[in-house]
Short mmCIF file of C-alpha atoms in Angstrom, two decimals:
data_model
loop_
_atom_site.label_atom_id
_atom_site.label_comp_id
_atom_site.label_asym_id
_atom_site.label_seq_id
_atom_site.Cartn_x
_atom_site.Cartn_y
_atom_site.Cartn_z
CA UNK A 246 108.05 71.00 138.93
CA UNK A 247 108.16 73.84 136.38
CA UNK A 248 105.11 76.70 136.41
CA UNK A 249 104.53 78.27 132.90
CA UNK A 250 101.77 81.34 132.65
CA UNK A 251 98.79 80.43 130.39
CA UNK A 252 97.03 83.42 129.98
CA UNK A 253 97.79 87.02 131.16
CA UNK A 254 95.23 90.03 131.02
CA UNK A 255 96.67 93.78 130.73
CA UNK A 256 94.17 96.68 130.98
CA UNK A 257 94.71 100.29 130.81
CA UNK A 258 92.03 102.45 132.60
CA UNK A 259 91.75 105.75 130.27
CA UNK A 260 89.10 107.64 133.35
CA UNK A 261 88.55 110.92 131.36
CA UNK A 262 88.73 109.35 127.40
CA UNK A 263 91.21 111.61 126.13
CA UNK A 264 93.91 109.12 125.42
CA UNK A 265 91.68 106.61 124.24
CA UNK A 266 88.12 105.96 123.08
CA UNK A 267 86.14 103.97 120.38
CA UNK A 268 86.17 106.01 117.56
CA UNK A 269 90.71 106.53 118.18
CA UNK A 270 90.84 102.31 118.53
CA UNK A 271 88.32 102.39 114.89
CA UNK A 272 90.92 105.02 113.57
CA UNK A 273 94.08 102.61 114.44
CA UNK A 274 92.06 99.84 112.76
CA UNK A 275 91.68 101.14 109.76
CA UNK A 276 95.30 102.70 109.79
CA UNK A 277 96.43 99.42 110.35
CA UNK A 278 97.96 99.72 113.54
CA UNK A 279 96.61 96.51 115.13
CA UNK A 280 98.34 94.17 112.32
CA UNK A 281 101.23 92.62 113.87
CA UNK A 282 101.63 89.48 111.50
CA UNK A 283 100.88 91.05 108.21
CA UNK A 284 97.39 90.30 107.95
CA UNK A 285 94.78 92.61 109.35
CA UNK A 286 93.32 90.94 112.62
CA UNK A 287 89.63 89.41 113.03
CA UNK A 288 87.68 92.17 114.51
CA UNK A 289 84.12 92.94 115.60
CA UNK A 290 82.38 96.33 116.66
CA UNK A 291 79.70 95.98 118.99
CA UNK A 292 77.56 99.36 118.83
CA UNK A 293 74.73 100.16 121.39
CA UNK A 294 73.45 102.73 118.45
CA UNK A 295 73.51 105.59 120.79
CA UNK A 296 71.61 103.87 123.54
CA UNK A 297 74.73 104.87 125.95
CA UNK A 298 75.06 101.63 126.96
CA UNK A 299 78.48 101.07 125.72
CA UNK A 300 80.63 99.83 122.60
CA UNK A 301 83.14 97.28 122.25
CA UNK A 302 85.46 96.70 120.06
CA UNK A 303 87.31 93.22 119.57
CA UNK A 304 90.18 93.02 117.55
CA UNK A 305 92.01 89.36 117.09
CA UNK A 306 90.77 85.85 117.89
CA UNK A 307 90.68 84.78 121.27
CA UNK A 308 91.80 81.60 120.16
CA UNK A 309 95.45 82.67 118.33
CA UNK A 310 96.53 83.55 121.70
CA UNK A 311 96.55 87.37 121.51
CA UNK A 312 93.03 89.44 122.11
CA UNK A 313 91.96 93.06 122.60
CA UNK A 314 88.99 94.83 123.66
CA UNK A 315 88.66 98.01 123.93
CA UNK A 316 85.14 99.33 125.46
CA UNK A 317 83.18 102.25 127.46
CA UNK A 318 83.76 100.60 131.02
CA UNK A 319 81.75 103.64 132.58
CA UNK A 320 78.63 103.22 130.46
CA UNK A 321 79.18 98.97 131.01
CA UNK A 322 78.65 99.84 134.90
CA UNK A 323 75.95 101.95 134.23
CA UNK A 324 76.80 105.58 133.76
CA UNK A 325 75.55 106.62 130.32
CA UNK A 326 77.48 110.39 130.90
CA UNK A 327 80.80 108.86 131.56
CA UNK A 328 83.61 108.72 129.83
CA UNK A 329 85.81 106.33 131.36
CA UNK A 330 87.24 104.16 128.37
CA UNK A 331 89.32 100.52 129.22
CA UNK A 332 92.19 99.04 126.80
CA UNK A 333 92.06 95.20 127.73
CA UNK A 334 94.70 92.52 126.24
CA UNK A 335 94.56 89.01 126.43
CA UNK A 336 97.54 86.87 126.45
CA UNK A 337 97.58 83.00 126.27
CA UNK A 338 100.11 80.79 125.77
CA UNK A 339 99.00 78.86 122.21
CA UNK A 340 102.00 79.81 120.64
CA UNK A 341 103.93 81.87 122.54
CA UNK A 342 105.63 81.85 125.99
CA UNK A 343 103.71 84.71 128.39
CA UNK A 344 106.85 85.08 130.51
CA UNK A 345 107.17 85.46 134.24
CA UNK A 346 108.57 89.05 133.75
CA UNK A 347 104.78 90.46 132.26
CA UNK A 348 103.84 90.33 136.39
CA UNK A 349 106.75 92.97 136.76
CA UNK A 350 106.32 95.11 133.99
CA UNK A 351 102.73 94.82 132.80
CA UNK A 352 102.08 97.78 130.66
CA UNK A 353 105.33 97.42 128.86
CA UNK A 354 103.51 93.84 127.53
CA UNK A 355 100.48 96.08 126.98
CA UNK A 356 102.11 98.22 125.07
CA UNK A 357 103.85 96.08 123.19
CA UNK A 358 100.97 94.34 122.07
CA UNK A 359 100.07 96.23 119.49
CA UNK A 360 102.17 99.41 117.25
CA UNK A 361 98.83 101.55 118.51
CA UNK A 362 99.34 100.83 122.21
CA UNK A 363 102.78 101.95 121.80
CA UNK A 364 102.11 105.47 123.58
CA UNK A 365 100.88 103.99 126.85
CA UNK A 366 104.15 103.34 127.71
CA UNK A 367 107.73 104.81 127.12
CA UNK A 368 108.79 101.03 126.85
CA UNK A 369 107.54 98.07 124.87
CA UNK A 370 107.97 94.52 125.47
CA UNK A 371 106.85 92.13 122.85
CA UNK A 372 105.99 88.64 122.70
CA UNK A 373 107.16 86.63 119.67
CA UNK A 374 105.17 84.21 118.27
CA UNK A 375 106.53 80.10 117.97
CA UNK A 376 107.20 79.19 114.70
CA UNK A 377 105.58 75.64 114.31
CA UNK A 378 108.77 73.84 112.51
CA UNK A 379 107.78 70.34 110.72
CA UNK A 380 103.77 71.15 111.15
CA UNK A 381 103.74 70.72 106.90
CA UNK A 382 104.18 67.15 106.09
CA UNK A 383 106.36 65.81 103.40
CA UNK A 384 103.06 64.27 101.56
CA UNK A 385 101.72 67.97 101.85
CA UNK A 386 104.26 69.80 100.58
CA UNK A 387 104.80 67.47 97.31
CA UNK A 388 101.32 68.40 97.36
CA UNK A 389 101.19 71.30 96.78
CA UNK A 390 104.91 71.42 94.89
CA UNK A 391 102.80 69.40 92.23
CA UNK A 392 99.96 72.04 92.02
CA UNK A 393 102.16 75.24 92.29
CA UNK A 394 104.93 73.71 89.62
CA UNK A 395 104.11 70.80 88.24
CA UNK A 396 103.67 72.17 84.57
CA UNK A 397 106.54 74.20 84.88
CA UNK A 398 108.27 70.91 86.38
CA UNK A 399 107.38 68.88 83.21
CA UNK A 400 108.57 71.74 80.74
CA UNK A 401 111.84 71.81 82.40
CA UNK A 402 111.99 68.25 82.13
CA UNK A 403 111.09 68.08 78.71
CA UNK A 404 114.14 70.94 77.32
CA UNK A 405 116.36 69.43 79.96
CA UNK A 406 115.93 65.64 77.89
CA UNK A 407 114.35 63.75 80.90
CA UNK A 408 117.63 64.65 83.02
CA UNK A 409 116.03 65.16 86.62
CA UNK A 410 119.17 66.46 87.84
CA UNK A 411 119.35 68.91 85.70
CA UNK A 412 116.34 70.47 86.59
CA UNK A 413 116.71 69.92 90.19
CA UNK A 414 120.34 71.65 89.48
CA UNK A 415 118.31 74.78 87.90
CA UNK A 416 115.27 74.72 90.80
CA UNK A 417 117.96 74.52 94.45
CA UNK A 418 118.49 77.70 95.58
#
């Protein structure tokens, strides 16, 4: 009987907002220090237009296995004058392993989540991603081999005198 983790939530608790608050995590965003993959992440800002009843901000999808919130915790439970502030990151298992050692050393995960979360802790520990080998079938990538090159494929045939070889000789890297 084997146990695997599916899903692992990290939170720092930032009780006076100087290490953290909305308008730092909007700053990040738009430095780009929540893009881990390349891309910039999904993300969503959820203002309460200065009715102190807290923002949010939600930065990946929930379902690619890696989420983060970041929202006024003090004015969620109430207190419009506080300034308590909570990091949150969610960790599934859709591909990734969440391993056994994130219990030990949780906010070594949380900072690792992310390049911005790097401060809350002198260590990081990332989790990499599983690379889905053999997801692209061999019908989809002639596919798309056939849109990408298939003009340049019938050039090359064409000055090479119908010699497939030849070509394929030129084209393998």
């Amino acid at each position: 009987f084997a146990a695997s983790i599916t899903r692992a939530d990290f939170a720092h608790d930032d009780f006076s907002g100087e290490r953290v608050s909305i308008a730092d995590a909007l700053r990040w965003l738009n430095e780009g220090a929540f893009t881990t993959g390349g891309r910039p992440p999904a993300r969503k800002l959820i203002d309460d237009l200065g009715s102190d009843k807290g923002k949010t901000l939600y930065v990946g999808r929930r379902e690619s296995g890696k989420f983060l919130r970041v929202y006024e915790k003090g004015k969620q439970l109430g207190d419009a004058s506080s300034s308590w502030v909570r990091v949150e990151v969610e960790l599934r298992n859709k591909s990734r392993v969440v391993p056994w050692d994130a219990l030990m050393r949780p906010g070594q995960y949380l900072a690792g989540a992310y390049p911005a979360l790097r401060f809350l802790d002198t260590e990081q520990c990332r989790l990499k991603t599983i690379q889905r080998v053999g997801e692209i079938s061999y019908a989809a990538m002639v596919k798309n081999l056939r849109t990408a090159g298939g003009k340049a494929l019938n050039v090359m045939s064409w000055v090479n005198a119908g010699d497939a070889c030849e070509v394929l000789t030129q084209l393998i890297r």
